[in-house]
mmCIF file of C-alpha atoms in Angstrom:
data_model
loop_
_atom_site.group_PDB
_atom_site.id
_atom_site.type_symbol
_atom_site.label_atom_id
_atom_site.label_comp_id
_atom_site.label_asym_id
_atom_site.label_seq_id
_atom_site.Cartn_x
_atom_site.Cartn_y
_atom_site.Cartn_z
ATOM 1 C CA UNK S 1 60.780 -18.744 -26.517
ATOM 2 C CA UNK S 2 57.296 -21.054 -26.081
ATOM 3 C CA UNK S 3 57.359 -24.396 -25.224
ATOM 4 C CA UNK S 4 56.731 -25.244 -28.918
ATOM 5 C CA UNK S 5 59.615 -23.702 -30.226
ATOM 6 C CA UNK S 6 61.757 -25.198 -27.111
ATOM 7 C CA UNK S 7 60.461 -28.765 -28.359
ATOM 8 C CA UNK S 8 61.352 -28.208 -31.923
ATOM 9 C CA UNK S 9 64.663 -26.950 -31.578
ATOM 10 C CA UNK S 10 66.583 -30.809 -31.706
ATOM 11 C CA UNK S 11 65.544 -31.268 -35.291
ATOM 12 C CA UNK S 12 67.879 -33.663 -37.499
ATOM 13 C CA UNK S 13 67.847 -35.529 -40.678
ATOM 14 C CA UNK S 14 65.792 -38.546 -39.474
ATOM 15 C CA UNK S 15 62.840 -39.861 -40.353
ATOM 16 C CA UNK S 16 60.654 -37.371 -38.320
ATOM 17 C CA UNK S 17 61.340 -34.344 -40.935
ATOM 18 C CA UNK S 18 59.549 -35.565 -43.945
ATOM 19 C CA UNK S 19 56.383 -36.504 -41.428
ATOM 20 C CA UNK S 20 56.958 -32.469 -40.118
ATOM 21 C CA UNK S 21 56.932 -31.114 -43.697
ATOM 22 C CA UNK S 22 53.882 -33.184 -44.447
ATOM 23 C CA UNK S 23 52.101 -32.118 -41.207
ATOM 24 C CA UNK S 24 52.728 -28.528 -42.123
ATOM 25 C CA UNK S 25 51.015 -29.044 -45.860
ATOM 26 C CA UNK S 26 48.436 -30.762 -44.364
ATOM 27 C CA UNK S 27 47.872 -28.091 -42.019
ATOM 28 C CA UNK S 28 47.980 -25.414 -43.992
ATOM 29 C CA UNK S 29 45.460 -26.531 -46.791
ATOM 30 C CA UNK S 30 43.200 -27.572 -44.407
ATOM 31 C CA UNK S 31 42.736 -24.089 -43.514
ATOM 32 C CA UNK S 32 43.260 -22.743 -46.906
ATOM 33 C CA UNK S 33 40.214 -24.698 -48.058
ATOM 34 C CA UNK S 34 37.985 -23.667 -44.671
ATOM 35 C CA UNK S 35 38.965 -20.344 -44.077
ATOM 36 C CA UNK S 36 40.773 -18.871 -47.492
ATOM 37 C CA UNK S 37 44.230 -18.135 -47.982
ATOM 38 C CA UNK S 38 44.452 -14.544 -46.815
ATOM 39 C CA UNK S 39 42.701 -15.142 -43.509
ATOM 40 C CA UNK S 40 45.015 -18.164 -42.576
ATOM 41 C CA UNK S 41 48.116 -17.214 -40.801
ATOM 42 C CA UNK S 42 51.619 -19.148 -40.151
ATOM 43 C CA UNK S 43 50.455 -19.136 -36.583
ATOM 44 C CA UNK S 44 47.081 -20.707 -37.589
ATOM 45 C CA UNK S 45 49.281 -23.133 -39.945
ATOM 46 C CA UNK S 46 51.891 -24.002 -36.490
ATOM 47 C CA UNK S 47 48.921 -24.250 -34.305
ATOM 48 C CA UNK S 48 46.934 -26.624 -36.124
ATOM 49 C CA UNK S 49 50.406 -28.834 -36.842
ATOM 50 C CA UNK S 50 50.930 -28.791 -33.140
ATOM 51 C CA UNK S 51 54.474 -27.122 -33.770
ATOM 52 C CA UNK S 52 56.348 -24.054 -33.604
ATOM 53 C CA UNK S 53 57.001 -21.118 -35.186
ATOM 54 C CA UNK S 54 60.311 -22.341 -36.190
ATOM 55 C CA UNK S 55 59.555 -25.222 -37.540
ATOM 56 C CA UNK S 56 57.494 -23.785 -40.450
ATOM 57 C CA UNK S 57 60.123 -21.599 -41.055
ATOM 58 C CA UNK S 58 62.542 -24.083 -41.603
ATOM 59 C CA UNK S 59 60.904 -25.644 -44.433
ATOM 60 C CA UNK S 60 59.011 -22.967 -45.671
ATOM 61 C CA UNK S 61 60.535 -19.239 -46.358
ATOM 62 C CA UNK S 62 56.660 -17.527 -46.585
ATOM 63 C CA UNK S 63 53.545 -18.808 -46.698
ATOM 64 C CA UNK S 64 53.054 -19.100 -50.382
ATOM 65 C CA UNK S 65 55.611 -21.889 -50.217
ATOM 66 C CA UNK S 66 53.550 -23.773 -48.630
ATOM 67 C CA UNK S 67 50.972 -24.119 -51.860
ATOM 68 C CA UNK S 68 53.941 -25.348 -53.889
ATOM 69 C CA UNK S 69 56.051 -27.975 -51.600
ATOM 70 C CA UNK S 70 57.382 -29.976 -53.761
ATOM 71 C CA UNK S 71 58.898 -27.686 -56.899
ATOM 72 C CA UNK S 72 62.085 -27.321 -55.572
ATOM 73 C CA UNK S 73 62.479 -31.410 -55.906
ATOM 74 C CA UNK S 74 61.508 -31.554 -59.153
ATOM 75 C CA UNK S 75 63.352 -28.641 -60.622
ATOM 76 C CA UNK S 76 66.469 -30.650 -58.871
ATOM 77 C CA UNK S 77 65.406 -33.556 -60.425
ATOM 78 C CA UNK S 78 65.259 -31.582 -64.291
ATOM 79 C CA UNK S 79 68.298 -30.403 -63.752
ATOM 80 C CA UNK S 80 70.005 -33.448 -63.083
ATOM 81 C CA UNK S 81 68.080 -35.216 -65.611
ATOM 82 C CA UNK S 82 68.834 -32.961 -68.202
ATOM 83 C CA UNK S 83 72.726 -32.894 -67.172
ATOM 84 C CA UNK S 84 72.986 -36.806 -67.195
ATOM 85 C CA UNK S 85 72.483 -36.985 -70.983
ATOM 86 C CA UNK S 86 75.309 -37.949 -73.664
ATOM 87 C CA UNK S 87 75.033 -34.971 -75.604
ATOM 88 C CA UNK S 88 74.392 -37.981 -78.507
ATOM 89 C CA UNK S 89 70.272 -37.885 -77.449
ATOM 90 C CA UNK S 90 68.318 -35.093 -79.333
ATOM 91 C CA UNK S 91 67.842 -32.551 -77.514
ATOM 92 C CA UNK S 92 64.238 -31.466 -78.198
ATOM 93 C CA UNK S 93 63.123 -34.973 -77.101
ATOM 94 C CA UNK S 94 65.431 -34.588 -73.889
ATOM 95 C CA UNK S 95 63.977 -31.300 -72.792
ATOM 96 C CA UNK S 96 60.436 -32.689 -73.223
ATOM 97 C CA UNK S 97 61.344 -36.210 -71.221
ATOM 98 C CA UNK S 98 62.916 -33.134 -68.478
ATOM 99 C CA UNK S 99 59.185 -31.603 -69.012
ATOM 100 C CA UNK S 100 57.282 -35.496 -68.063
ATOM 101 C CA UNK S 101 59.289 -35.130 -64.551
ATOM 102 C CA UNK S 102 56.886 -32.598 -63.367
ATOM 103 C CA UNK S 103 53.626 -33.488 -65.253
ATOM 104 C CA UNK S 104 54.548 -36.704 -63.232
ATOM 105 C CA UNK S 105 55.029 -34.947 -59.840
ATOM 106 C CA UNK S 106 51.936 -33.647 -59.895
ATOM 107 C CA UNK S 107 50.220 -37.149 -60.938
ATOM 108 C CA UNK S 108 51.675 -38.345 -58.119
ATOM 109 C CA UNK S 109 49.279 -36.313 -55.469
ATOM 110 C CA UNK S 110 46.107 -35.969 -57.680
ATOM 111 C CA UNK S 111 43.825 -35.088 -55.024
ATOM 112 C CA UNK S 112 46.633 -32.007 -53.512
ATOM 113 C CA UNK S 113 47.019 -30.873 -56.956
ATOM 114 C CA UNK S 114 43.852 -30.261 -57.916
ATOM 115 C CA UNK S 115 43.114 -29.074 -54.680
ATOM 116 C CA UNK S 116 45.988 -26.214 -55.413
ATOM 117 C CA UNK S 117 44.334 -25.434 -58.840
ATOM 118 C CA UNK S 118 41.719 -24.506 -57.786
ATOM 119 C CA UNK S 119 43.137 -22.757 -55.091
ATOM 120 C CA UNK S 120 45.588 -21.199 -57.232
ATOM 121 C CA UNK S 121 42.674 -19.850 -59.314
ATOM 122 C CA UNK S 122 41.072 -17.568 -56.550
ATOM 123 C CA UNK S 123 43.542 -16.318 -54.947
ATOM 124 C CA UNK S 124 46.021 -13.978 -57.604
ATOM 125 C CA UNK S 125 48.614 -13.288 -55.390
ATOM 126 C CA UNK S 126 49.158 -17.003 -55.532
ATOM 127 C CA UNK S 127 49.060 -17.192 -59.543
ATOM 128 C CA UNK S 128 51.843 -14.679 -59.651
ATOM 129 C CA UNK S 129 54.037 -17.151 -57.218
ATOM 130 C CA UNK S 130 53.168 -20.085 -59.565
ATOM 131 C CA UNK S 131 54.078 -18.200 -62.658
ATOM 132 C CA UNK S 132 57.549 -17.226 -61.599
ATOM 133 C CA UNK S 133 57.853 -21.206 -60.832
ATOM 134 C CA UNK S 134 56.882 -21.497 -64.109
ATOM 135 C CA UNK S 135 59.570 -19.480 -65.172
ATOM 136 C CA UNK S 136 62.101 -20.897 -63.492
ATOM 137 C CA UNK S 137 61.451 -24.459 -65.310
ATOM 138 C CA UNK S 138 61.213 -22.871 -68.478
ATOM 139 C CA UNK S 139 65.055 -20.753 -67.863
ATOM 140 C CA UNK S 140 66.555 -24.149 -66.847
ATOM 141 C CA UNK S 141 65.029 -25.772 -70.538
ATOM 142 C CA UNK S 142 66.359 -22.847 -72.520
ATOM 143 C CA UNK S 143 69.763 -23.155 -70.413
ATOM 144 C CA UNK S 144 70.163 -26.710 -71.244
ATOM 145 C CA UNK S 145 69.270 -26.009 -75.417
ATOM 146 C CA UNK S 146 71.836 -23.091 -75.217
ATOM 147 C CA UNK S 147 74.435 -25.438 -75.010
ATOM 148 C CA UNK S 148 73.263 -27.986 -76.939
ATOM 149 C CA UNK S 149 72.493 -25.589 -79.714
ATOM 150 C CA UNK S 150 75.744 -23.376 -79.171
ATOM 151 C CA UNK S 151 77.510 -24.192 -82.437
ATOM 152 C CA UNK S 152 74.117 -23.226 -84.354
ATOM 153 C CA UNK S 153 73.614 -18.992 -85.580
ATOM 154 C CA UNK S 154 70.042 -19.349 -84.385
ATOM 155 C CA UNK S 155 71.287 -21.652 -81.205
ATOM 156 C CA UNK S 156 69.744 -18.671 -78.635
ATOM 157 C CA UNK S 157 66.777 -17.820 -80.101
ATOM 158 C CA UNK S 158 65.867 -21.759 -80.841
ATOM 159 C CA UNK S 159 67.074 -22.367 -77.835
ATOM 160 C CA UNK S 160 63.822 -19.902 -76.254
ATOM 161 C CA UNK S 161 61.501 -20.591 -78.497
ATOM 162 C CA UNK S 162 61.572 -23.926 -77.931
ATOM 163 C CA UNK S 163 62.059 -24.030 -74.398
ATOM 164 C CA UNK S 164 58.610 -21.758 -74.333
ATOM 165 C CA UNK S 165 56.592 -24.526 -76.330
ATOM 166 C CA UNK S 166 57.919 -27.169 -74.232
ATOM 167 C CA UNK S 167 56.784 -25.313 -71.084
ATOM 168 C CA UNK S 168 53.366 -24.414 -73.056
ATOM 169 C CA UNK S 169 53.055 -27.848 -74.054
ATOM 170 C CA UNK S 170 53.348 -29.297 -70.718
ATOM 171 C CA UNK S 171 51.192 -26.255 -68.841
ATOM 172 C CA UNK S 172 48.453 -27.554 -71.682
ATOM 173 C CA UNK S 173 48.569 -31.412 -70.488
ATOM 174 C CA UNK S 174 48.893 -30.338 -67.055
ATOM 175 C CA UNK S 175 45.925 -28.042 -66.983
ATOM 176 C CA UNK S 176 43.685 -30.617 -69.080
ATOM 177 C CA UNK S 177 44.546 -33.304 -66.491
ATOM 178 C CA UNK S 178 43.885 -31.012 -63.388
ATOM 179 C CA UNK S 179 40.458 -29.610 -64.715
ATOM 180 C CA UNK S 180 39.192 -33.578 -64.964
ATOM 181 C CA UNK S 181 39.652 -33.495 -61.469
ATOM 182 C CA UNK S 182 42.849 -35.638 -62.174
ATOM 183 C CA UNK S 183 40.675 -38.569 -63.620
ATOM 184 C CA UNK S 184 41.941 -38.006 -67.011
ATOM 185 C CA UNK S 185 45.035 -40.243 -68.366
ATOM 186 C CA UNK S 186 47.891 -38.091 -67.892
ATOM 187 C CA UNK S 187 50.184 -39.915 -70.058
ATOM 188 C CA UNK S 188 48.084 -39.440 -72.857
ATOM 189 C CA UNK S 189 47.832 -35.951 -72.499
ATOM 190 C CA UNK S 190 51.263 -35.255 -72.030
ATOM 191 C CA UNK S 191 52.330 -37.776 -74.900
ATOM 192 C CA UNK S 192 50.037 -35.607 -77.247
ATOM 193 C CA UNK S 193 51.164 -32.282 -76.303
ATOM 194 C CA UNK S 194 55.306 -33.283 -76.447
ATOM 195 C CA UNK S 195 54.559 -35.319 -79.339
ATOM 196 C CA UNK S 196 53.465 -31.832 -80.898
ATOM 197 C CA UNK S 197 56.733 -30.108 -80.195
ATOM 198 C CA UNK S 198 58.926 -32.658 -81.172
ATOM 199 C CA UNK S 199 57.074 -32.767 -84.522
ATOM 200 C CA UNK S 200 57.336 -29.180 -84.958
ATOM 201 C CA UNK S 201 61.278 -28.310 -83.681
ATOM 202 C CA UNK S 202 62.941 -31.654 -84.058
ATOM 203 C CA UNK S 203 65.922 -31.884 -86.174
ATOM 204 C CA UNK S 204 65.822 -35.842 -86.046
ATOM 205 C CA UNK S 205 62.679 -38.377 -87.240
ATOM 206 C CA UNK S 206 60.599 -40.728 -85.066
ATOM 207 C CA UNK S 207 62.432 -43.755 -85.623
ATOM 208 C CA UNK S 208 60.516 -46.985 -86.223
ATOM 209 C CA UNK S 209 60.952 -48.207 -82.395
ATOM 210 C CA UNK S 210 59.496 -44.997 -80.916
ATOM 211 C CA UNK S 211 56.343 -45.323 -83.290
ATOM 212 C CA UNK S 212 55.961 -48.705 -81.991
ATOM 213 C CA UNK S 213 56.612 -50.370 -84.717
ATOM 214 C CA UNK S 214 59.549 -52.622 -83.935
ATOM 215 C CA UNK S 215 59.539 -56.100 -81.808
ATOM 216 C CA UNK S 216 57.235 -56.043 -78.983
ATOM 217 C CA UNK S 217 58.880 -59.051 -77.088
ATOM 218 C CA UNK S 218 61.664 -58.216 -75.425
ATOM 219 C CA UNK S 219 62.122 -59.194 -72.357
ATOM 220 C CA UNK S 220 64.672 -56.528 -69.751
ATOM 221 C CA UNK S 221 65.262 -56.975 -66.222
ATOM 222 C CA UNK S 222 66.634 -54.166 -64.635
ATOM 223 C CA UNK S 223 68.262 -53.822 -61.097
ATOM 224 C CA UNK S 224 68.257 -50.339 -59.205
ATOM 225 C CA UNK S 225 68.233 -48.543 -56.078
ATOM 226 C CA UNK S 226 64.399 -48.657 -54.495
ATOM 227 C CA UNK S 227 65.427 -45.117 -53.887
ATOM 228 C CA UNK S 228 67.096 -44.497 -57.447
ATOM 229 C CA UNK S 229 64.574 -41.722 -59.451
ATOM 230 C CA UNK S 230 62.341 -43.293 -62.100
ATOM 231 C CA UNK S 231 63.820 -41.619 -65.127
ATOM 232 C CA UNK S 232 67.196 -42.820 -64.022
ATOM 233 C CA UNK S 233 65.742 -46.494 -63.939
ATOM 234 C CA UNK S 234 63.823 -45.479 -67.421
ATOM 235 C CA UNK S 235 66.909 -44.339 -68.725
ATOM 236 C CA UNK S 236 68.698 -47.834 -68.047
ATOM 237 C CA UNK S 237 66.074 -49.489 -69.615
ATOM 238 C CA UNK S 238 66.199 -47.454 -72.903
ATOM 239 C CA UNK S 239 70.106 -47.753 -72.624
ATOM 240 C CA UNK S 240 69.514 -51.809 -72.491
ATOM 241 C CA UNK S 241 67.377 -52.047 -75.560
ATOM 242 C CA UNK S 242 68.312 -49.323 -77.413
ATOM 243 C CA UNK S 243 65.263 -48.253 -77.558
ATOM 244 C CA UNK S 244 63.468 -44.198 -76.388
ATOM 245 C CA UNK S 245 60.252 -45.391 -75.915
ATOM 246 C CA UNK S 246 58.629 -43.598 -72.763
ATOM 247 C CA UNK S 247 57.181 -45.276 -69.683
#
């Protein structure tokens, strides 16, 4: 075992692992961008860090995981999103607010994510990773309008179709926003392309509030966690005023 490894072994929970994780990203797109993916090794990725071998391996299970960091967050975060609703919401609206989690994850890191488009775009092996990502948002959509839909004849084939526009939708914003270089306004892309689906497979109208046409001067104060998720403190607000208007 090297020295490295020897020094990594104590990890924990504290605040040292994010700052590891981080390091490792950092790392590895350095490299990425100077060298190209195929010629950069885990051991070019550890050594740069100025960490073990185990240590990447702890957070990452190959190096294509690497590119993608932070999906397995926000597919946690859809899920439990799309679990906390009433069942009273409408569904096609719900799936789409699930699909504005990770339009927003990515708007978070502008200049990482369009530095992994573009890496994403030479380098196949890496598109076919990202697709079955893809994938896995779009199964968790169609899984959550299965039930919803259950009691309908069509509820399994609505439930795909519509999970596949919602995923095409967002892919569409996403990929708009990314080739501005991430100067474009995101939530105006993604409003437009949900906006579309929820025209075409809602069951339910716009109501007057969500077209913005109802009072404008309400005043809410709302008290959360500073770690509480921002749909859960966007879904307190639209619970106090009645209201599904999207921040």
């Amino acid at each position: 075992m090297s020295e490295k490894e020897e020094q990594d072994l104590p990890m924990n929970d504290g605040p040292s692992k994010p700052a590891m994780r981080e390091a490792l990203v950092a790392a590895a797109f350095e490299l990425f961008l100077e060298r190209g993916f195929e010629q950069t090794t885990v051991d070019d990725i550890v050594s740069l860090a100025g960490v073990g071998r185990r240590s990447f391996f702890r957070y990452f299970p190959a190096k294509e995981d690497v590119v993608f960091p932070d999906h397995e967050r926000s597919l946690a975060e859809m899920t439990e999103f799309l679990e906390s609703g009433s069942g009273e919401e409408d569904p096609v609206r719900h799936a789409c607010e699930a699909a504005r989690l990770v339009l927003r994850m990515y708007a978070e890191q502008p200049s990482f994510s369009v530095q992994r488009y573009r890496l994403t775009r030479k380098v196949p092996g890496l598109r076919a990773y990202e697709l079955s990502v893809v994938w896995r948002y779009e199964h968790t959509l169609a899984a959550y309008l299965r039930g919803r839909f259950a009691a309908r004849p069509d509820g399994p084939l609505r439930a795909d179709v519509i999970a596949a526009a919602v995923v095409a939708a967002h892919n569409h914003a996403l990929r708009t926003w990314l080739r501005s270089g991430g100067e474009s306004d995101w939530v105006t892309e993604v409003d437009a392309a949900m906006a579309f689906v929820t025209s075409t497979w809602s069951d339910r109208p716009a109501d007057a509030a969500q077209e913005g046409e109802g009072p404008g001067d309400d005043v809410v104060v709302l008290v959360a966690s500073r770690h509480a998720p921002l749909w859960r403190m966007v879904q307190g607000i639209e619970s106090a005023i009645g209201d599904s208007r999207r921040i």
